[in-house]
Amino acid sequence: METVLVGAVLALILALNPPPPPPRAAPQPVVVEPPKPPPKRANAVPEIVVVLPSADGHVGTVVVERDGEKVVLNQAYASSRIAGTSGPQVTQLPEPQVRKVFAPTLTALPERPLNFQLYFVRGTDALTADSKGELARMLEEVSRRKAPDVLVVGHTDTVGKPDRNDKLSLQRAQRVKADLVRKGIAAGRVQASGRGEREPIVQTADGVDEPRNRRVEISVR
Amino acid sequence: MRWTIAIAAAAFAAASYANDIGQIKTVSGTVHVEREGQQLAATPGMNVRQSDKLVTGSDGAVGVTFLDNSLLSAGPSTVLAIDRYSFDTTTHVGQFDTSLQKGTLAVVSGKIVKQTPGAMRVRTPASVMGVRGTEFVVRVGEAAN
């Protein structure tokens, strides 16, 4: 570590005061391994990273690592930039400026995926009365989107044998897929699968009639 | 013989499906996907694969939704490479590496990062960003405007 530092300092001193060319009579000793020069920031392309608050106001964290230096950004509109010869700087930027500079990029972000849950009558692939309205809302959302794809995952409660529930959960998912295809969505854009009784919302013993577990989870993207 | 072809075709279809890691949702202006030396014009609904490179013109922008619900968009004059993507739909374990060579990028992290904070990384010529669940923007180079 110390040798590297000394080396770096030496390199810097040499860079600032280049030594006169050595006289021919006194050959210089051969340098076997010169220390790594410090990073050339002067040539670096300017970069900037800005953390944004999410729609619900939550702000996450980005850890920016440059030349072994770490900078943690975890506040809304906190930014880290490099420009010219300076190292990473952390500053708080005004929101309008960020929104303006990145406007074309932010506009191109896809719509957030939206999730729906539909519930079923015990032992069947028939929707409960309440879920029929939710199905209509889901279909509307899919129609509204420009290039939608839909994930449909079916589930059951623990009544009946597991292999029978695997089939029933898939049947529920495929029923929803059929509704989507009827609505004009290409079958290739809908992925239907069944998880049987493996992922209950409410943990129960085997053989328990639990309406909240008889469901299909849909992600419209 | 006929069966062999049918099985091979089915296997290929399954494999190509498995390779799709996301879908282009928005396109404006000139946008290309560079894949295995080919330049494909980007269109909404087009699938994205690992090792694809998204390239936008000075008037271009593109948005992609990935399997784990990560959202990415690239602004004008951008080169963005999808270096590595894996996602287990059951466990939500995965890894997502991209590099922004120039231009601008917006990110909304998804299930991969929720399951494993830091499992998404964005590289730029001078930095590596580890993502722990957030939305952020990156620019490499001077602003175009």
Tab-separated table of C-alpha atoms in Angstrom:
chain	number	residue	atom	x	y	z
A	1	MET	CA	0.000	0.000	0.000
A	2	GLU	CA	2.719	2.449	1.062
A	3	THR	CA	4.863	1.550	-1.940
A	4	VAL	CA	1.948	2.282	-4.224
A	5	LEU	CA	1.419	5.658	-2.572
A	6	VAL	CA	5.093	6.551	-2.782
A	7	GLY	CA	5.065	5.383	-6.382
A	8	ALA	CA	2.026	7.481	-7.184
A	9	VAL	CA	3.589	10.542	-5.564
A	10	LEU	CA	6.817	9.918	-7.459
A	11	ALA	CA	4.884	9.549	-10.716
A	12	LEU	CA	3.126	12.815	-9.993
A	13	ILE	CA	6.374	14.633	-9.196
A	14	LEU	CA	7.923	13.192	-12.355
A	15	ALA	CA	4.931	14.267	-14.405
A	16	LEU	CA	5.170	17.827	-13.068
A	17	ASN	CA	8.980	18.107	-13.339
A	18	PRO	CA	10.199	15.875	-16.107
A	19	PRO	CA	13.853	15.074	-15.418
A	20	PRO	CA	16.430	16.239	-17.957
A	21	PRO	CA	17.480	13.552	-20.401
A	22	PRO	CA	20.197	11.471	-18.800
A	23	PRO	CA	23.732	11.764	-20.104
A	24	ARG	CA	24.661	8.853	-22.318
A	25	ALA	CA	27.638	7.907	-20.232
A	26	ALA	CA	25.497	7.069	-17.166
A	27	PRO	CA	22.795	4.555	-18.163
A	28	GLN	CA	19.674	4.541	-16.033
A	29	PRO	CA	18.770	1.432	-14.100
A	30	VAL	CA	15.997	-0.532	-15.818
A	31	VAL	CA	12.650	-0.032	-14.152
A	32	VAL	CA	10.999	-3.436	-13.988
A	33	GLU	CA	7.459	-2.566	-12.927
A	34	PRO	CA	6.427	1.062	-12.874
A	35	PRO	CA	3.600	1.832	-10.449
A	36	LYS	CA	0.157	2.262	-11.970
A	37	PRO	CA	-0.409	5.908	-12.928
A	38	PRO	CA	-3.338	7.634	-11.249
A	39	PRO	CA	-6.556	7.494	-13.341
A	40	LYS	CA	-6.622	10.109	-16.082
A	41	ARG	CA	-9.812	11.967	-15.246
A	42	ALA	CA	-8.984	14.763	-17.634
A	43	ASN	CA	-9.899	12.469	-20.518
A	44	ALA	CA	-12.987	10.982	-18.911
A	45	VAL	CA	-16.325	11.527	-20.620
A	46	PRO	CA	-18.614	13.456	-18.251
A	47	GLU	CA	-21.085	11.228	-16.416
A	48	ILE	CA	-23.988	11.908	-14.116
A	49	VAL	CA	-26.272	9.663	-12.053
A	50	VAL	CA	-29.404	10.991	-10.347
A	51	VAL	CA	-31.693	9.063	-7.967
A	52	LEU	CA	-35.412	9.744	-8.405
A	53	PRO	CA	-38.272	9.187	-5.977
A	54	SER	CA	-40.665	6.453	-7.128
A	55	ALA	CA	-44.369	7.098	-7.749
A	56	ASP	CA	-45.189	6.302	-4.081
A	57	GLY	CA	-42.471	8.686	-2.892
A	58	HIS	CA	-40.082	5.923	-1.835
A	59	VAL	CA	-36.407	6.592	-2.580
A	60	GLY	CA	-34.038	3.665	-3.004
A	61	THR	CA	-30.279	3.499	-3.103
A	62	VAL	CA	-27.676	3.474	-5.835
A	63	VAL	CA	-24.051	2.845	-4.964
A	64	VAL	CA	-21.734	4.444	-7.510
A	65	GLU	CA	-18.209	3.083	-7.664
A	66	ARG	CA	-15.447	4.964	-9.457
A	67	ASP	CA	-11.739	4.267	-9.234
A	68	GLY	CA	-12.351	2.211	-6.105
A	69	GLU	CA	-14.217	5.114	-4.475
A	70	LYS	CA	-17.821	4.464	-3.439
A	71	VAL	CA	-20.555	7.059	-3.309
A	72	VAL	CA	-23.987	6.244	-1.873
A	73	LEU	CA	-26.984	8.071	-3.333
A	74	ASN	CA	-30.152	7.587	-1.292
A	75	GLN	CA	-32.027	10.876	-1.401
A	76	ALA	CA	-34.421	12.213	-4.001
A	77	TYR	CA	-32.491	14.041	-6.747
A	78	ALA	CA	-29.130	13.288	-5.146
A	79	SER	CA	-26.630	13.082	-7.957
A	80	SER	CA	-23.066	12.047	-8.521
A	81	ARG	CA	-21.156	13.462	-11.442
A	82	ILE	CA	-17.714	13.447	-12.926
A	83	ALA	CA	-16.632	16.147	-15.288
A	84	GLY	CA	-13.235	17.366	-16.444
A	85	THR	CA	-10.497	16.642	-13.956
A	86	SER	CA	-12.596	16.526	-10.809
A	87	GLY	CA	-13.444	13.371	-8.943
A	88	PRO	CA	-16.987	12.246	-8.110
A	89	GLN	CA	-19.070	15.028	-6.566
A	90	VAL	CA	-22.369	14.490	-4.782
A	91	THR	CA	-24.902	17.264	-5.131
A	92	GLN	CA	-28.623	17.729	-4.772
A	93	LEU	CA	-30.143	18.810	-8.084
A	94	PRO	CA	-33.361	20.783	-8.581
A	95	GLU	CA	-36.158	18.484	-9.775
A	96	PRO	CA	-37.177	20.606	-12.825
A	97	GLN	CA	-33.631	20.506	-14.172
A	98	VAL	CA	-33.453	16.707	-13.903
A	99	ARG	CA	-36.909	16.285	-15.449
A	100	LYS	CA	-35.909	18.596	-18.317
A	101	VAL	CA	-32.530	17.067	-19.134
A	102	PHE	CA	-33.920	13.524	-19.017
A	103	ALA	CA	-37.360	14.304	-20.495
A	104	PRO	CA	-37.095	12.163	-23.680
A	105	THR	CA	-35.694	9.258	-21.655
A	106	LEU	CA	-38.309	9.404	-18.894
A	107	THR	CA	-41.103	9.739	-21.464
A	108	ALA	CA	-39.912	6.492	-23.100
A	109	LEU	CA	-40.218	4.474	-19.853
A	110	PRO	CA	-42.832	1.728	-20.255
A	111	GLU	CA	-46.004	1.946	-18.175
A	112	ARG	CA	-45.720	0.339	-14.746
A	113	PRO	CA	-47.008	-3.246	-14.662
A	114	LEU	CA	-50.430	-3.507	-13.025
A	115	ASN	CA	-51.575	-6.523	-10.982
A	116	PHE	CA	-55.074	-8.020	-10.670
A	117	GLN	CA	-56.459	-10.899	-8.617
A	118	LEU	CA	-59.530	-12.877	-9.585
A	119	TYR	CA	-61.254	-15.363	-7.250
A	120	PHE	CA	-63.092	-18.580	-8.108
A	121	VAL	CA	-66.004	-20.685	-6.937
A	122	ARG	CA	-64.804	-23.723	-4.974
A	123	GLY	CA	-63.519	-26.578	-7.144
A	124	THR	CA	-64.319	-24.820	-10.448
A	125	ASP	CA	-62.932	-22.363	-12.965
A	126	ALA	CA	-66.006	-20.145	-12.560
A	127	LEU	CA	-65.329	-16.609	-11.299
A	128	THR	CA	-67.006	-15.340	-8.148
A	129	ALA	CA	-69.584	-12.589	-8.702
A	130	ASP	CA	-67.211	-9.924	-7.311
A	131	SER	CA	-64.401	-10.969	-9.632
A	132	LYS	CA	-66.420	-10.529	-12.805
A	133	GLY	CA	-66.133	-6.757	-12.483
A	134	GLU	CA	-62.419	-7.060	-11.798
A	135	LEU	CA	-62.037	-9.221	-14.924
A	136	ALA	CA	-63.704	-6.475	-16.967
A	137	ARG	CA	-61.338	-3.868	-15.471
A	138	MET	CA	-58.352	-6.085	-16.281
A	139	LEU	CA	-59.470	-6.557	-19.896
A	140	GLU	CA	-59.966	-2.820	-20.220
A	141	GLU	CA	-56.452	-2.136	-18.949
A	142	VAL	CA	-55.003	-4.628	-21.437
A	143	SER	CA	-56.924	-3.037	-24.316
A	144	ARG	CA	-55.726	0.414	-23.278
A	145	ARG	CA	-52.034	-0.510	-23.467
A	146	LYS	CA	-50.160	-0.232	-26.756
A	147	ALA	CA	-48.028	-3.405	-26.657
A	148	PRO	CA	-49.328	-5.442	-23.716
A	149	ASP	CA	-48.165	-8.805	-22.500
A	150	VAL	CA	-49.937	-10.613	-19.690
A	151	LEU	CA	-48.778	-13.144	-17.102
A	152	VAL	CA	-51.554	-15.294	-15.660
A	153	VAL	CA	-50.792	-17.609	-12.733
A	154	GLY	CA	-53.516	-19.863	-11.296
A	155	HIS	CA	-53.735	-21.120	-7.699
A	156	THR	CA	-56.049	-23.337	-5.605
A	157	ASP	CA	-56.875	-23.923	-1.963
A	158	THR	CA	-55.832	-27.205	-0.309
A	159	VAL	CA	-59.133	-29.047	-0.842
A	160	GLY	CA	-58.488	-32.120	-3.034
A	161	LYS	CA	-55.341	-33.890	-4.135
A	162	PRO	CA	-52.263	-31.844	-5.172
A	163	ASP	CA	-52.153	-33.238	-8.725
A	164	ARG	CA	-55.826	-32.444	-9.221
A	165	ASN	CA	-55.130	-28.918	-7.931
A	166	ASP	CA	-52.257	-28.518	-10.399
A	167	LYS	CA	-54.749	-29.164	-13.183
A	168	LEU	CA	-57.427	-26.933	-11.682
A	169	SER	CA	-55.016	-24.010	-11.194
A	170	LEU	CA	-53.892	-24.251	-14.823
A	171	GLN	CA	-57.508	-24.523	-15.944
A	172	ARG	CA	-58.295	-21.281	-14.082
A	173	ALA	CA	-55.353	-19.508	-15.707
A	174	GLN	CA	-56.315	-20.781	-19.150
A	175	ARG	CA	-59.887	-19.621	-18.668
A	176	VAL	CA	-58.591	-16.079	-18.120
A	177	LYS	CA	-56.247	-16.444	-21.084
A	178	ALA	CA	-59.213	-17.467	-23.262
A	179	ASP	CA	-61.026	-14.284	-22.185
A	180	LEU	CA	-57.977	-12.218	-23.181
A	181	VAL	CA	-57.669	-13.938	-26.549
A	182	ARG	CA	-61.389	-13.380	-27.163
A	183	LYS	CA	-60.733	-9.717	-26.437
A	184	GLY	CA	-58.221	-9.699	-29.296
A	185	ILE	CA	-54.907	-10.197	-27.486
A	186	ALA	CA	-52.565	-12.540	-29.391
A	187	ALA	CA	-52.226	-15.902	-27.593
A	188	GLY	CA	-48.439	-15.538	-27.777
A	189	ARG	CA	-48.677	-12.416	-25.583
A	190	VAL	CA	-50.390	-14.263	-22.732
A	191	GLN	CA	-48.479	-16.717	-20.589
A	192	ALA	CA	-50.738	-18.941	-18.475
A	193	SER	CA	-49.407	-21.294	-15.809
A	194	GLY	CA	-50.698	-23.099	-12.724
A	195	ARG	CA	-48.998	-23.333	-9.341
A	196	GLY	CA	-51.549	-25.698	-7.757
A	197	GLU	CA	-51.776	-25.361	-3.983
A	198	ARG	CA	-48.064	-24.482	-3.555
A	199	GLU	CA	-48.402	-20.730	-2.987
A	200	PRO	CA	-51.392	-20.018	-0.787
A	201	ILE	CA	-52.102	-16.421	0.244
A	202	VAL	CA	-53.393	-17.802	3.541
A	203	GLN	CA	-51.472	-20.733	5.011
A	204	THR	CA	-53.878	-23.529	5.911
A	205	ALA	CA	-53.851	-27.212	6.835
A	206	ASP	CA	-54.564	-29.693	4.042
A	207	GLY	CA	-58.170	-29.947	2.893
A	208	VAL	CA	-59.212	-26.433	3.966
A	209	ASP	CA	-61.795	-24.541	1.905
A	210	GLU	CA	-60.194	-21.066	1.664
A	211	PRO	CA	-61.728	-18.628	-0.855
A	212	ARG	CA	-58.723	-16.262	-0.775
A	213	ASN	CA	-56.459	-19.052	-2.041
A	214	ARG	CA	-58.681	-19.930	-5.019
A	215	ARG	CA	-57.335	-17.247	-7.284
A	216	VAL	CA	-55.577	-16.210	-10.454
A	217	GLU	CA	-52.885	-13.545	-10.252
A	218	ILE	CA	-52.527	-11.426	-13.341
A	219	SER	CA	-49.741	-9.062	-14.252
A	220	VAL	CA	-50.567	-6.684	-17.088
A	221	ARG	CA	-47.361	-5.249	-18.524
B	1	MET	CA	-37.041	-38.416	-39.675
B	2	ARG	CA	-40.152	-36.281	-39.704
B	3	TRP	CA	-40.425	-36.701	-35.939
B	4	THR	CA	-36.830	-35.682	-35.426
B	5	ILE	CA	-37.486	-32.428	-37.264
B	6	ALA	CA	-40.691	-31.846	-35.323
B	7	ILE	CA	-38.916	-32.431	-32.010
B	8	ALA	CA	-35.978	-30.250	-33.045
B	9	ALA	CA	-38.380	-27.493	-34.107
B	10	ALA	CA	-40.286	-27.770	-30.817
B	11	ALA	CA	-37.034	-27.677	-28.858
B	12	PHE	CA	-35.923	-24.621	-30.827
B	13	ALA	CA	-39.234	-22.876	-30.239
B	14	ALA	CA	-38.970	-23.591	-26.505
B	15	ALA	CA	-35.361	-22.400	-26.458
B	16	SER	CA	-36.084	-19.147	-28.263
B	17	TYR	CA	-38.962	-18.484	-25.914
B	18	ALA	CA	-36.666	-19.063	-22.951
B	19	ASN	CA	-34.200	-16.562	-24.428
B	20	ASP	CA	-36.713	-13.759	-24.393
B	21	ILE	CA	-36.040	-11.689	-21.311
B	22	GLY	CA	-38.168	-8.666	-21.994
B	23	GLN	CA	-40.280	-6.778	-24.430
B	24	ILE	CA	-39.960	-3.447	-26.150
B	25	LYS	CA	-42.962	-1.372	-25.123
B	26	THR	CA	-42.243	2.089	-26.483
B	27	VAL	CA	-40.366	3.228	-29.575
B	28	SER	CA	-39.998	6.713	-31.007
B	29	GLY	CA	-37.693	7.885	-33.774
B	30	THR	CA	-34.885	5.657	-35.012
B	31	VAL	CA	-34.144	2.652	-32.775
B	32	HIS	CA	-32.248	-0.541	-33.599
B	33	VAL	CA	-31.569	-3.743	-31.744
B	34	GLU	CA	-28.128	-5.149	-32.496
B	35	ARG	CA	-28.251	-8.940	-32.214
B	36	GLU	CA	-25.549	-11.359	-33.374
B	37	GLY	CA	-24.129	-8.858	-35.849
B	38	GLN	CA	-27.546	-7.950	-37.262
B	39	GLN	CA	-29.368	-4.645	-36.992
B	40	LEU	CA	-33.075	-5.096	-36.394
B	41	ALA	CA	-35.495	-2.176	-36.461
B	42	ALA	CA	-37.112	-1.968	-33.016
B	43	THR	CA	-40.911	-2.174	-32.820
B	44	PRO	CA	-43.321	-2.223	-29.862
B	45	GLY	CA	-43.943	-5.834	-28.824
B	46	MET	CA	-40.541	-7.043	-30.047
B	47	ASN	CA	-38.757	-9.409	-27.685
B	48	VAL	CA	-35.388	-8.565	-26.165
B	49	ARG	CA	-32.638	-11.090	-25.443
B	50	GLN	CA	-29.478	-11.273	-23.418
B	51	SER	CA	-26.511	-9.697	-25.296
B	52	ASP	CA	-28.793	-7.425	-27.318
B	53	LYS	CA	-27.624	-3.854	-27.782
B	54	LEU	CA	-30.172	-1.041	-27.990
B	55	VAL	CA	-29.040	1.776	-30.257
B	56	THR	CA	-31.046	4.981	-30.697
B	57	GLY	CA	-30.640	7.759	-33.228
B	58	SER	CA	-30.512	11.471	-32.381
B	59	ASP	CA	-34.348	11.485	-32.533
B	60	GLY	CA	-34.807	8.053	-30.927
B	61	ALA	CA	-35.988	6.651	-27.583
B	62	VAL	CA	-36.993	3.160	-26.495
B	63	GLY	CA	-38.540	1.540	-23.394
B	64	VAL	CA	-38.320	-2.118	-22.339
B	65	THR	CA	-40.170	-4.121	-19.671
B	66	PHE	CA	-38.223	-7.155	-18.430
B	67	LEU	CA	-39.492	-10.492	-17.043
B	68	ASP	CA	-39.010	-9.373	-13.448
B	69	ASN	CA	-40.852	-6.079	-14.096
B	70	SER	CA	-37.652	-4.051	-14.268
B	71	LEU	CA	-38.240	-1.099	-16.596
B	72	LEU	CA	-35.495	0.490	-18.675
B	73	SER	CA	-35.538	3.298	-21.191
B	74	ALA	CA	-32.878	4.814	-23.407
B	75	GLY	CA	-33.006	8.377	-24.686
B	76	PRO	CA	-31.587	9.866	-27.912
B	77	SER	CA	-28.092	8.992	-29.239
B	78	THR	CA	-27.708	6.110	-26.809
B	79	VAL	CA	-25.896	2.787	-26.896
B	80	LEU	CA	-27.093	0.431	-24.157
B	81	ALA	CA	-25.938	-3.193	-23.938
B	82	ILE	CA	-27.888	-5.892	-22.080
B	83	ASP	CA	-24.846	-7.836	-20.886
B	84	ARG	CA	-26.454	-10.398	-18.628
B	85	TYR	CA	-29.965	-11.257	-17.497
B	86	SER	CA	-31.239	-14.165	-15.454
B	87	PHE	CA	-34.450	-14.428	-13.444
B	88	ASP	CA	-36.066	-17.371	-11.672
B	89	THR	CA	-39.812	-16.722	-11.766
B	90	THR	CA	-40.355	-18.929	-8.695
B	91	THR	CA	-37.598	-17.710	-6.357
B	92	HIS	CA	-37.122	-14.251	-7.965
B	93	VAL	CA	-33.366	-14.779	-7.788
B	94	GLY	CA	-31.548	-13.219	-10.718
B	95	GLN	CA	-28.806	-11.013	-12.058
B	96	PHE	CA	-29.130	-8.011	-14.336
B	97	ASP	CA	-26.079	-6.312	-15.873
B	98	THR	CA	-26.240	-3.563	-18.449
B	99	SER	CA	-23.729	-1.077	-19.781
B	100	LEU	CA	-24.432	2.408	-20.958
B	101	GLN	CA	-21.732	3.276	-23.467
B	102	LYS	CA	-23.151	6.690	-24.293
B	103	GLY	CA	-26.381	8.629	-24.043
B	104	THR	CA	-29.037	8.431	-21.347
B	105	LEU	CA	-30.736	5.674	-19.381
B	106	ALA	CA	-33.681	5.576	-16.968
B	107	VAL	CA	-34.205	2.599	-14.660
B	108	VAL	CA	-37.073	1.401	-12.467
B	109	SER	CA	-35.780	-1.676	-10.678
B	110	GLY	CA	-37.917	-4.819	-10.419
B	111	LYS	CA	-38.241	-8.130	-8.581
B	112	ILE	CA	-34.591	-9.138	-9.026
B	113	VAL	CA	-33.428	-6.187	-6.940
B	114	LYS	CA	-36.285	-6.593	-4.464
B	115	GLN	CA	-35.183	-10.188	-3.829
B	116	THR	CA	-31.428	-9.461	-3.926
B	117	PRO	CA	-30.429	-5.804	-3.415
B	118	GLY	CA	-27.363	-5.089	-5.544
B	119	ALA	CA	-28.137	-7.849	-8.087
B	120	MET	CA	-28.605	-5.195	-10.759
B	121	ARG	CA	-25.560	-3.329	-12.029
B	122	VAL	CA	-25.186	-0.568	-14.578
B	123	ARG	CA	-21.731	0.027	-16.018
B	124	THR	CA	-20.585	3.231	-17.663
B	125	PRO	CA	-17.130	3.934	-19.106
B	126	ALA	CA	-15.964	5.276	-15.725
B	127	SER	CA	-18.304	3.796	-13.103
B	128	VAL	CA	-20.230	0.801	-11.860
B	129	MET	CA	-23.615	1.393	-10.231
B	130	GLY	CA	-25.050	-1.144	-7.813
B	131	VAL	CA	-28.835	-0.868	-7.583
B	132	ARG	CA	-30.626	-1.470	-4.293
B	133	GLY	CA	-34.166	-0.871	-5.317
B	134	THR	CA	-34.901	2.481	-6.834
B	135	GLU	CA	-35.549	4.677	-9.825
B	136	PHE	CA	-32.668	6.603	-11.305
B	137	VAL	CA	-31.276	8.174	-14.454
B	138	VAL	CA	-27.779	8.122	-15.923
B	139	ARG	CA	-26.110	10.169	-18.615
B	140	VAL	CA	-22.776	9.517	-20.311
B	141	GLY	CA	-21.494	12.398	-22.429
B	142	GLU	CA	-22.625	15.972	-22.794
B	143	ALA	CA	-26.300	16.810	-22.924
B	144	ALA	CA	-27.605	16.898	-26.469
B	145	ASN	CA	-29.538	20.098	-25.866
